[in-house]
Amino acid sequence: MKKILFISGDNCDDSEIQYPLFRLFEEGYTVSIAAKEKKPISAKHYLKVDVDLTIDEICASDYDALLLPGGMAPEKLRQIPKVLEIVNVFFNENKPIASICHGQQILISAKILNGKKATCYPGIRDDLINAGANYVNEQVVVDGNLVTSRRPEDLPYFMREFVKLLG
């Protein structure tokens, strides 16, 4: 059974954590949610999500894929060196990485987007381009082991492609 790691935090987008979580449960995957602290995440609107482990407790080799929800959490997460190290391990080991909306801020800070085709929330488009990505305004973009998407409305397309990549 494949194990999927989510890294998120307070003020994540409710739908961008809940929809992927339920979709992966439906497929029979094991999902672990990591955050800075081992306390429930409070999403932007109403959702509370239990945290399984702290970022410091993550061992990337224990997981088959990584998912980065958007919202305002990525802006803080991108400042944590261990988060960037984890993203680089997944990227360098060619494990699937899925990132939606502002989740790409973490990918930008991890410096893995140079030359990659990707999309994001329109508000960080210039950041994506300045990081060397080939920006495309599409619902979902797959480039190698990387799946990116723009916003909550794109979740069905995003998760369809991520699940395909998981095999």
JSON list of C-alpha atoms in Angstrom, two decimals:
[
{"chain": "A", "resi": 1, "resn": "MET", "atom": "CA", "xyz": [0.00, 0.00, 0.00]},
{"chain": "A", "resi": 2, "resn": "LYS", "atom": "CA", "xyz": [1.40, 3.40, -0.97]},
{"chain": "A", "resi": 3, "resn": "LYS", "atom": "CA", "xyz": [2.00, 6.02, 1.69]},
{"chain": "A", "resi": 4, "resn": "ILE", "atom": "CA", "xyz": [1.38, 9.66, 0.84]},
{"chain": "A", "resi": 5, "resn": "LEU", "atom": "CA", "xyz": [2.75, 12.58, 2.86]},
{"chain": "A", "resi": 6, "resn": "PHE", "atom": "CA", "xyz": [0.92, 15.91, 3.10]},
{"chain": "A", "resi": 7, "resn": "ILE", "atom": "CA", "xyz": [2.81, 18.91, 4.49]},
{"chain": "A", "resi": 8, "resn": "SER", "atom": "CA", "xyz": [0.58, 21.79, 5.52]},
{"chain": "A", "resi": 9, "resn": "GLY", "atom": "CA", "xyz": [-0.30, 24.18, 8.31]},
{"chain": "A", "resi": 10, "resn": "ASP", "atom": "CA", "xyz": [-2.79, 26.66, 9.66]},
{"chain": "A", "resi": 11, "resn": "ASN", "atom": "CA", "xyz": [-4.65, 28.72, 7.06]},
{"chain": "A", "resi": 12, "resn": "CYS", "atom": "CA", "xyz": [-4.32, 26.08, 4.36]},
{"chain": "A", "resi": 13, "resn": "ASP", "atom": "CA", "xyz": [-7.21, 26.03, 1.91]},
{"chain": "A", "resi": 14, "resn": "ASP", "atom": "CA", "xyz": [-9.97, 23.79, 3.28]},
{"chain": "A", "resi": 15, "resn": "SER", "atom": "CA", "xyz": [-10.85, 22.14, -0.02]},
{"chain": "A", "resi": 16, "resn": "GLU", "atom": "CA", "xyz": [-7.22, 21.73, -1.10]},
{"chain": "A", "resi": 17, "resn": "ILE", "atom": "CA", "xyz": [-6.50, 19.51, 1.89]},
{"chain": "A", "resi": 18, "resn": "GLN", "atom": "CA", "xyz": [-9.89, 17.82, 2.34]},
{"chain": "A", "resi": 19, "resn": "TYR", "atom": "CA", "xyz": [-10.61, 16.83, -1.27]},
{"chain": "A", "resi": 20, "resn": "PRO", "atom": "CA", "xyz": [-7.18, 15.20, -1.87]},
{"chain": "A", "resi": 21, "resn": "LEU", "atom": "CA", "xyz": [-7.33, 13.49, 1.53]},
{"chain": "A", "resi": 22, "resn": "PHE", "atom": "CA", "xyz": [-10.73, 11.92, 0.79]},
{"chain": "A", "resi": 23, "resn": "ARG", "atom": "CA", "xyz": [-9.76, 11.07, -2.79]},
{"chain": "A", "resi": 24, "resn": "LEU", "atom": "CA", "xyz": [-6.63, 9.24, -1.66]},
{"chain": "A", "resi": 25, "resn": "PHE", "atom": "CA", "xyz": [-8.55, 7.41, 1.08]},
{"chain": "A", "resi": 26, "resn": "GLU", "atom": "CA", "xyz": [-11.01, 6.26, -1.61]},
{"chain": "A", "resi": 27, "resn": "GLU", "atom": "CA", "xyz": [-8.08, 4.80, -3.55]},
{"chain": "A", "resi": 28, "resn": "GLY", "atom": "CA", "xyz": [-6.89, 2.92, -0.46]},
{"chain": "A", "resi": 29, "resn": "TYR", "atom": "CA", "xyz": [-3.71, 4.93, 0.15]},
{"chain": "A", "resi": 30, "resn": "THR", "atom": "CA", "xyz": [-2.33, 5.64, 3.61]},
{"chain": "A", "resi": 31, "resn": "VAL", "atom": "CA", "xyz": [-2.01, 9.37, 4.21]},
{"chain": "A", "resi": 32, "resn": "SER", "atom": "CA", "xyz": [0.06, 11.11, 6.89]},
{"chain": "A", "resi": 33, "resn": "ILE", "atom": "CA", "xyz": [-0.28, 14.81, 7.59]},
{"chain": "A", "resi": 34, "resn": "ALA", "atom": "CA", "xyz": [2.74, 16.72, 8.82]},
{"chain": "A", "resi": 35, "resn": "ALA", "atom": "CA", "xyz": [2.87, 20.26, 10.20]},
{"chain": "A", "resi": 36, "resn": "LYS", "atom": "CA", "xyz": [5.22, 22.42, 12.22]},
{"chain": "A", "resi": 37, "resn": "GLU", "atom": "CA", "xyz": [3.52, 21.35, 15.45]},
{"chain": "A", "resi": 38, "resn": "LYS", "atom": "CA", "xyz": [1.65, 18.19, 16.41]},
{"chain": "A", "resi": 39, "resn": "LYS", "atom": "CA", "xyz": [-1.70, 19.90, 16.91]},
{"chain": "A", "resi": 40, "resn": "PRO", "atom": "CA", "xyz": [-4.74, 20.10, 14.62]},
{"chain": "A", "resi": 41, "resn": "ILE", "atom": "CA", "xyz": [-4.39, 22.37, 11.60]},
{"chain": "A", "resi": 42, "resn": "SER", "atom": "CA", "xyz": [-7.03, 25.11, 11.39]},
{"chain": "A", "resi": 43, "resn": "ALA", "atom": "CA", "xyz": [-7.83, 25.66, 7.73]},
{"chain": "A", "resi": 44, "resn": "LYS", "atom": "CA", "xyz": [-8.93, 29.08, 6.40]},
{"chain": "A", "resi": 45, "resn": "HIS", "atom": "CA", "xyz": [-12.67, 28.58, 6.83]},
{"chain": "A", "resi": 46, "resn": "TYR", "atom": "CA", "xyz": [-13.97, 25.80, 9.05]},
{"chain": "A", "resi": 47, "resn": "LEU", "atom": "CA", "xyz": [-11.97, 22.61, 8.70]},
{"chain": "A", "resi": 48, "resn": "LYS", "atom": "CA", "xyz": [-9.74, 21.18, 11.44]},
{"chain": "A", "resi": 49, "resn": "VAL", "atom": "CA", "xyz": [-7.31, 18.47, 10.35]},
{"chain": "A", "resi": 50, "resn": "ASP", "atom": "CA", "xyz": [-5.45, 16.17, 12.72]},
{"chain": "A", "resi": 51, "resn": "VAL", "atom": "CA", "xyz": [-1.67, 16.13, 12.39]},
{"chain": "A", "resi": 52, "resn": "ASP", "atom": "CA", "xyz": [0.14, 12.78, 12.47]},
{"chain": "A", "resi": 53, "resn": "LEU", "atom": "CA", "xyz": [3.71, 14.03, 12.80]},
{"chain": "A", "resi": 54, "resn": "THR", "atom": "CA", "xyz": [5.82, 17.14, 12.94]},
{"chain": "A", "resi": 55, "resn": "ILE", "atom": "CA", "xyz": [8.01, 18.25, 10.07]},
{"chain": "A", "resi": 56, "resn": "ASP", "atom": "CA", "xyz": [11.06, 17.33, 12.15]},
{"chain": "A", "resi": 57, "resn": "GLU", "atom": "CA", "xyz": [9.76, 13.76, 12.49]},
{"chain": "A", "resi": 58, "resn": "ILE", "atom": "CA", "xyz": [9.44, 13.20, 8.72]},
{"chain": "A", "resi": 59, "resn": "CYS", "atom": "CA", "xyz": [11.59, 10.52, 7.14]},
{"chain": "A", "resi": 60, "resn": "ALA", "atom": "CA", "xyz": [11.08, 11.02, 3.39]},
{"chain": "A", "resi": 61, "resn": "SER", "atom": "CA", "xyz": [12.07, 7.43, 2.62]},
{"chain": "A", "resi": 62, "resn": "ASP", "atom": "CA", "xyz": [8.94, 6.25, 4.49]},
{"chain": "A", "resi": 63, "resn": "TYR", "atom": "CA", "xyz": [6.69, 7.80, 1.82]},
{"chain": "A", "resi": 64, "resn": "ASP", "atom": "CA", "xyz": [5.95, 7.17, -1.84]},
{"chain": "A", "resi": 65, "resn": "ALA", "atom": "CA", "xyz": [4.63, 10.63, -2.75]},
{"chain": "A", "resi": 66, "resn": "LEU", "atom": "CA", "xyz": [4.20, 14.18, -1.46]},
{"chain": "A", "resi": 67, "resn": "LEU", "atom": "CA", "xyz": [1.22, 16.55, -1.64]},
{"chain": "A", "resi": 68, "resn": "LEU", "atom": "CA", "xyz": [1.39, 20.28, -0.85]},
{"chain": "A", "resi": 69, "resn": "PRO", "atom": "CA", "xyz": [-2.01, 21.97, -0.37]},
{"chain": "A", "resi": 70, "resn": "GLY", "atom": "CA", "xyz": [-2.32, 25.71, -0.96]},
{"chain": "A", "resi": 71, "resn": "GLY", "atom": "CA", "xyz": [-3.83, 28.55, 1.00]},
{"chain": "A", "resi": 72, "resn": "MET", "atom": "CA", "xyz": [-1.66, 30.74, 3.18]},
{"chain": "A", "resi": 73, "resn": "ALA", "atom": "CA", "xyz": [0.28, 27.92, 4.87]},
{"chain": "A", "resi": 74, "resn": "PRO", "atom": "CA", "xyz": [2.94, 27.52, 2.14]},
{"chain": "A", "resi": 75, "resn": "GLU", "atom": "CA", "xyz": [4.20, 31.05, 2.69]},
{"chain": "A", "resi": 76, "resn": "LYS", "atom": "CA", "xyz": [5.33, 30.06, 6.20]},
{"chain": "A", "resi": 77, "resn": "LEU", "atom": "CA", "xyz": [6.32, 26.48, 5.35]},
{"chain": "A", "resi": 78, "resn": "ARG", "atom": "CA", "xyz": [8.72, 27.63, 2.63]},
{"chain": "A", "resi": 79, "resn": "GLN", "atom": "CA", "xyz": [10.80, 29.31, 5.35]},
{"chain": "A", "resi": 80, "resn": "ILE", "atom": "CA", "xyz": [11.50, 26.00, 7.11]},
{"chain": "A", "resi": 81, "resn": "PRO", "atom": "CA", "xyz": [14.74, 24.45, 5.77]},
{"chain": "A", "resi": 82, "resn": "LYS", "atom": "CA", "xyz": [13.62, 20.88, 6.60]},
{"chain": "A", "resi": 83, "resn": "VAL", "atom": "CA", "xyz": [10.52, 21.30, 4.38]},
{"chain": "A", "resi": 84, "resn": "LEU", "atom": "CA", "xyz": [12.73, 22.33, 1.45]},
{"chain": "A", "resi": 85, "resn": "GLU", "atom": "CA", "xyz": [15.08, 19.40, 2.13]},
{"chain": "A", "resi": 86, "resn": "ILE", "atom": "CA", "xyz": [12.13, 16.98, 2.08]},
{"chain": "A", "resi": 87, "resn": "VAL", "atom": "CA", "xyz": [10.85, 18.39, -1.22]},
{"chain": "A", "resi": 88, "resn": "ASN", "atom": "CA", "xyz": [14.31, 17.97, -2.72]},
{"chain": "A", "resi": 89, "resn": "VAL", "atom": "CA", "xyz": [14.54, 14.34, -1.55]},
{"chain": "A", "resi": 90, "resn": "PHE", "atom": "CA", "xyz": [11.21, 13.52, -3.22]},
{"chain": "A", "resi": 91, "resn": "PHE", "atom": "CA", "xyz": [12.21, 15.39, -6.36]},
{"chain": "A", "resi": 92, "resn": "ASN", "atom": "CA", "xyz": [15.68, 13.84, -6.62]},
{"chain": "A", "resi": 93, "resn": "GLU", "atom": "CA", "xyz": [14.30, 10.35, -6.00]},
{"chain": "A", "resi": 94, "resn": "ASN", "atom": "CA", "xyz": [11.71, 10.93, -8.74]},
{"chain": "A", "resi": 95, "resn": "LYS", "atom": "CA", "xyz": [8.82, 10.36, -6.32]},
{"chain": "A", "resi": 96, "resn": "PRO", "atom": "CA", "xyz": [5.52, 12.04, -7.27]},
{"chain": "A", "resi": 97, "resn": "ILE", "atom": "CA", "xyz": [5.02, 15.57, -5.93]},
{"chain": "A", "resi": 98, "resn": "ALA", "atom": "CA", "xyz": [1.61, 17.25, -6.24]},
{"chain": "A", "resi": 99, "resn": "SER", "atom": "CA", "xyz": [1.21, 20.94, -5.44]},
{"chain": "A", "resi": 100, "resn": "ILE", "atom": "CA", "xyz": [-1.82, 23.17, -5.85]},
{"chain": "A", "resi": 101, "resn": "CYS", "atom": "CA", "xyz": [-2.46, 26.91, -5.71]},
{"chain": "A", "resi": 102, "resn": "HIS", "atom": "CA", "xyz": [0.08, 28.58, -3.37]},
{"chain": "A", "resi": 103, "resn": "GLY", "atom": "CA", "xyz": [1.73, 25.22, -2.62]},
{"chain": "A", "resi": 104, "resn": "GLN", "atom": "CA", "xyz": [4.10, 26.09, -5.46]},
{"chain": "A", "resi": 105, "resn": "GLN", "atom": "CA", "xyz": [5.70, 28.70, -3.18]},
{"chain": "A", "resi": 106, "resn": "ILE", "atom": "CA", "xyz": [7.37, 25.75, -1.46]},
{"chain": "A", "resi": 107, "resn": "LEU", "atom": "CA", "xyz": [8.54, 24.34, -4.81]},
{"chain": "A", "resi": 108, "resn": "ILE", "atom": "CA", "xyz": [9.92, 27.76, -5.73]},
{"chain": "A", "resi": 109, "resn": "SER", "atom": "CA", "xyz": [11.92, 28.01, -2.50]},
{"chain": "A", "resi": 110, "resn": "ALA", "atom": "CA", "xyz": [13.13, 24.42, -2.93]},
{"chain": "A", "resi": 111, "resn": "LYS", "atom": "CA", "xyz": [14.55, 25.51, -6.29]},
{"chain": "A", "resi": 112, "resn": "ILE", "atom": "CA", "xyz": [13.19, 22.55, -8.26]},
{"chain": "A", "resi": 113, "resn": "LEU", "atom": "CA", "xyz": [11.17, 24.39, -10.92]},
{"chain": "A", "resi": 114, "resn": "ASN", "atom": "CA", "xyz": [13.90, 25.61, -13.25]},
{"chain": "A", "resi": 115, "resn": "GLY", "atom": "CA", "xyz": [13.03, 24.35, -16.75]},
{"chain": "A", "resi": 116, "resn": "LYS", "atom": "CA", "xyz": [9.89, 22.58, -15.51]},
{"chain": "A", "resi": 117, "resn": "LYS", "atom": "CA", "xyz": [6.46, 23.13, -17.02]},
{"chain": "A", "resi": 118, "resn": "ALA", "atom": "CA", "xyz": [4.08, 24.18, -14.21]},
{"chain": "A", "resi": 119, "resn": "THR", "atom": "CA", "xyz": [1.01, 26.18, -13.26]},
{"chain": "A", "resi": 120, "resn": "CYS", "atom": "CA", "xyz": [-0.10, 27.96, -10.08]},
{"chain": "A", "resi": 121, "resn": "TYR", "atom": "CA", "xyz": [-2.53, 30.45, -8.58]},
{"chain": "A", "resi": 122, "resn": "PRO", "atom": "CA", "xyz": [-2.42, 33.61, -10.74]},
{"chain": "A", "resi": 123, "resn": "GLY", "atom": "CA", "xyz": [-1.13, 35.72, -7.85]},
{"chain": "A", "resi": 124, "resn": "ILE", "atom": "CA", "xyz": [2.21, 33.87, -7.77]},
{"chain": "A", "resi": 125, "resn": "ARG", "atom": "CA", "xyz": [2.60, 33.42, -11.53]},
{"chain": "A", "resi": 126, "resn": "ASP", "atom": "CA", "xyz": [5.51, 35.88, -11.72]},
{"chain": "A", "resi": 127, "resn": "ASP", "atom": "CA", "xyz": [7.25, 34.08, -8.84]},
{"chain": "A", "resi": 128, "resn": "LEU", "atom": "CA", "xyz": [6.94, 30.80, -10.72]},
{"chain": "A", "resi": 129, "resn": "ILE", "atom": "CA", "xyz": [8.33, 32.35, -13.89]},
{"chain": "A", "resi": 130, "resn": "ASN", "atom": "CA", "xyz": [11.18, 34.04, -11.96]},
{"chain": "A", "resi": 131, "resn": "ALA", "atom": "CA", "xyz": [12.05, 30.62, -10.52]},
{"chain": "A", "resi": 132, "resn": "GLY", "atom": "CA", "xyz": [12.68, 29.42, -14.08]},
{"chain": "A", "resi": 133, "resn": "ALA", "atom": "CA", "xyz": [9.46, 27.47, -14.61]},
{"chain": "A", "resi": 134, "resn": "ASN", "atom": "CA", "xyz": [7.69, 27.40, -17.97]},
{"chain": "A", "resi": 135, "resn": "TYR", "atom": "CA", "xyz": [4.34, 28.78, -16.77]},
{"chain": "A", "resi": 136, "resn": "VAL", "atom": "CA", "xyz": [1.18, 27.41, -18.40]},
{"chain": "A", "resi": 137, "resn": "ASN", "atom": "CA", "xyz": [-2.32, 28.61, -17.50]},
{"chain": "A", "resi": 138, "resn": "GLU", "atom": "CA", "xyz": [-4.03, 25.20, -17.45]},
{"chain": "A", "resi": 139, "resn": "GLN", "atom": "CA", "xyz": [-6.14, 23.30, -14.89]},
{"chain": "A", "resi": 140, "resn": "VAL", "atom": "CA", "xyz": [-3.37, 20.81, -14.27]},
{"chain": "A", "resi": 141, "resn": "VAL", "atom": "CA", "xyz": [0.17, 20.38, -15.57]},
{"chain": "A", "resi": 142, "resn": "VAL", "atom": "CA", "xyz": [2.26, 17.22, -15.33]},
{"chain": "A", "resi": 143, "resn": "ASP", "atom": "CA", "xyz": [6.00, 17.38, -15.94]},
{"chain": "A", "resi": 144, "resn": "GLY", "atom": "CA", "xyz": [7.83, 14.21, -14.97]},
{"chain": "A", "resi": 145, "resn": "ASN", "atom": "CA", "xyz": [7.15, 13.48, -11.31]},
{"chain": "A", "resi": 146, "resn": "LEU", "atom": "CA", "xyz": [5.58, 16.90, -10.72]},
{"chain": "A", "resi": 147, "resn": "VAL", "atom": "CA", "xyz": [1.82, 17.67, -10.81]},
{"chain": "A", "resi": 148, "resn": "THR", "atom": "CA", "xyz": [0.75, 21.30, -10.38]},
{"chain": "A", "resi": 149, "resn": "SER", "atom": "CA", "xyz": [-2.65, 22.96, -10.43]},
{"chain": "A", "resi": 150, "resn": "ARG", "atom": "CA", "xyz": [-4.09, 26.47, -10.06]},
{"chain": "A", "resi": 151, "resn": "ARG", "atom": "CA", "xyz": [-6.99, 26.58, -7.59]},
{"chain": "A", "resi": 152, "resn": "PRO", "atom": "CA", "xyz": [-9.78, 24.65, -5.82]},
{"chain": "A", "resi": 153, "resn": "GLU", "atom": "CA", "xyz": [-11.94, 24.53, -8.96]},
{"chain": "A", "resi": 154, "resn": "ASP", "atom": "CA", "xyz": [-9.20, 22.44, -10.59]},
{"chain": "A", "resi": 155, "resn": "LEU", "atom": "CA", "xyz": [-9.11, 19.78, -7.85]},
{"chain": "A", "resi": 156, "resn": "PRO", "atom": "CA", "xyz": [-10.82, 16.99, -9.88]},
{"chain": "A", "resi": 157, "resn": "TYR", "atom": "CA", "xyz": [-8.26, 17.36, -12.70]},
{"chain": "A", "resi": 158, "resn": "PHE", "atom": "CA", "xyz": [-5.37, 17.73, -10.24]},
{"chain": "A", "resi": 159, "resn": "MET", "atom": "CA", "xyz": [-6.25, 14.59, -8.32]},
{"chain": "A", "resi": 160, "resn": "ARG", "atom": "CA", "xyz": [-6.98, 12.58, -11.46]},
{"chain": "A", "resi": 161, "resn": "GLU", "atom": "CA", "xyz": [-3.43, 13.22, -12.70]},
{"chain": "A", "resi": 162, "resn": "PHE", "atom": "CA", "xyz": [-1.83, 12.67, -9.29]},
{"chain": "A", "resi": 163, "resn": "VAL", "atom": "CA", "xyz": [-3.60, 9.33, -8.82]},
{"chain": "A", "resi": 164, "resn": "LYS", "atom": "CA", "xyz": [-2.46, 8.31, -12.34]},
{"chain": "A", "resi": 165, "resn": "LEU", "atom": "CA", "xyz": [1.12, 9.18, -11.42]},
{"chain": "A", "resi": 166, "resn": "LEU", "atom": "CA", "xyz": [0.84, 7.08, -8.26]},
{"chain": "A", "resi": 167, "resn": "GLY", "atom": "CA", "xyz": [0.08, 4.08, -10.47]}
]
